PDB file of C-alpha atoms in Angstrom:
ATOM      1  CA  UNK D   1     -28.690  21.114 135.520  1.00 57.00           C
ATOM      2  CA  UNK D   2     -29.909  23.232 132.619  1.00 74.00           C
ATOM      3  CA  UNK D   3     -29.317  21.193 129.415  1.00 76.00           C
ATOM      4  CA  UNK D   4     -29.445  21.550 125.662  1.00 82.00           C
ATOM      5  CA  UNK D   5     -30.822  18.540 123.757  1.00 83.00           C
ATOM      6  CA  UNK D   6     -29.461  17.398 120.383  1.00 85.00           C
ATOM      7  CA  UNK D   7     -30.375  14.616 118.040  1.00 86.00           C
ATOM      8  CA  UNK D   8     -27.823  11.776 118.011  1.00 84.00           C
ATOM      9  CA  UNK D   9     -27.425   8.709 115.819  1.00 85.00           C
ATOM     10  CA  UNK D  10     -30.539   6.570 115.288  1.00 86.00           C
ATOM     11  CA  UNK D  11     -32.775   9.317 116.660  1.00 85.00           C
ATOM     12  CA  UNK D  12     -31.194   9.126 120.137  1.00 82.00           C
ATOM     13  CA  UNK D  13     -31.646  12.404 122.075  1.00 82.00           C
ATOM     14  CA  UNK D  14     -28.485  13.587 123.807  1.00 81.00           C
ATOM     15  CA  UNK D  15     -28.469  16.136 126.653  1.00 77.00           C
ATOM     16  CA  UNK D  16     -25.559  18.564 126.980  1.00 76.00           C
ATOM     17  CA  UNK D  17     -25.074  21.078 129.824  1.00 75.00           C
ATOM     18  CA  UNK D  18     -25.350  24.690 128.656  1.00 79.00           C
ATOM     19  CA  UNK D  19     -22.215  25.896 130.528  1.00 79.00           C
ATOM     20  CA  UNK D  20     -18.789  24.413 131.354  1.00 76.00           C
ATOM     21  CA  UNK D  21     -19.072  24.729 135.154  1.00 82.00           C
ATOM     22  CA  UNK D  22     -19.569  20.944 135.483  1.00 79.00           C
ATOM     23  CA  UNK D  23     -16.002  20.359 134.227  1.00 85.00           C
ATOM     24  CA  UNK D  24     -14.197  22.920 136.405  1.00 91.00           C
ATOM     25  CA  UNK D  25     -12.287  21.836 139.529  1.00 93.00           C
ATOM     26  CA  UNK D  26     -13.828  23.350 142.645  1.00 93.00           C
ATOM     27  CA  UNK D  27     -10.409  23.471 144.366  1.00 95.00           C
ATOM     28  CA  UNK D  28      -8.029  24.936 141.750  1.00 95.00           C
ATOM     29  CA  UNK D  29     -10.422  26.122 139.026  1.00 93.00           C
ATOM     30  CA  UNK D  30      -8.641  24.058 136.441  1.00 93.00           C
ATOM     31  CA  UNK D  31     -10.249  22.215 133.525  1.00 92.00           C
ATOM     32  CA  UNK D  32     -11.041  18.581 134.376  1.00 93.00           C
ATOM     33  CA  UNK D  33     -10.423  15.699 131.974  1.00 93.00           C
ATOM     34  CA  UNK D  34     -13.449  13.617 130.880  1.00 92.00           C
ATOM     35  CA  UNK D  35     -13.384   9.923 131.776  1.00 93.00           C
ATOM     36  CA  UNK D  36     -16.195   7.754 130.355  1.00 92.00           C
ATOM     37  CA  UNK D  37     -17.702   5.313 132.839  1.00 89.00           C
ATOM     38  CA  UNK D  38     -19.935   2.370 131.878  1.00 87.00           C
ATOM     39  CA  UNK D  39     -21.800   0.457 134.578  1.00 81.00           C
ATOM     40  CA  UNK D  40     -24.044  -2.464 133.559  1.00 85.00           C
ATOM     41  CA  UNK D  41     -27.616  -1.623 134.424  1.00 81.00           C
ATOM     42  CA  UNK D  42     -26.897   2.049 134.838  1.00 78.00           C
ATOM     43  CA  UNK D  43     -25.601   3.051 131.367  1.00 82.00           C
ATOM     44  CA  UNK D  44     -22.996   5.580 130.411  1.00 86.00           C
ATOM     45  CA  UNK D  45     -21.848   8.485 132.567  1.00 90.00           C
ATOM     46  CA  UNK D  46     -18.854  10.801 132.154  1.00 91.00           C
ATOM     47  CA  UNK D  47     -16.724  11.692 135.130  1.00 92.00           C
ATOM     48  CA  UNK D  48     -14.752  14.940 135.069  1.00 93.00           C
ATOM     49  CA  UNK D  49     -11.491  14.446 137.000  1.00 95.00           C
ATOM     50  CA  UNK D  50      -8.924  17.039 138.028  1.00 95.00           C
ATOM     51  CA  UNK D  51      -5.425  15.430 137.708  1.00 94.00           C
ATOM     52  CA  UNK D  52      -4.479  17.055 141.038  1.00 96.00           C
ATOM     53  CA  UNK D  53      -7.703  16.924 143.081  1.00 96.00           C
ATOM     54  CA  UNK D  54      -9.631  13.893 141.769  1.00 94.00           C
ATOM     55  CA  UNK D  55     -13.201  13.528 140.562  1.00 92.00           C
ATOM     56  CA  UNK D  56     -15.201  16.742 140.504  1.00 92.00           C
ATOM     57  CA  UNK D  57     -18.508  15.825 138.776  1.00 90.00           C
ATOM     58  CA  UNK D  58     -20.435  13.095 137.014  1.00 88.00           C
ATOM     59  CA  UNK D  59     -22.630  13.832 133.956  1.00 85.00           C
ATOM     60  CA  UNK D  60     -25.354  11.425 132.767  1.00 84.00           C
ATOM     61  CA  UNK D  61     -26.097  12.522 129.119  1.00 77.00           C
ATOM     62  CA  UNK D  62     -29.155  10.223 129.041  1.00 76.00           C
ATOM     63  CA  UNK D  63     -30.691  10.991 132.435  1.00 76.00           C
ATOM     64  CA  UNK D  64     -33.917  12.334 130.938  1.00 71.00           C
ATOM     65  CA  UNK D  65     -34.462   8.969 129.237  1.00 70.00           C
ATOM     66  CA  UNK D  66     -34.394   6.910 132.436  1.00 66.00           C
TER      67      UNK D  66
END
């Protein structure tokens, strides 16, 4: 995924996708709702979920730091 990097709090580098395709439902083309997900040992990820068709993608904003 092509990403843009921005400076976050305390010098933390945050990666953001350059387009919105990651949050579009592959079935209906609708905009998916972000749902934060925290898993101990794996960090924070954001799932994008279509209310009608379920989870569509998972974004890890800190993947380049792992």
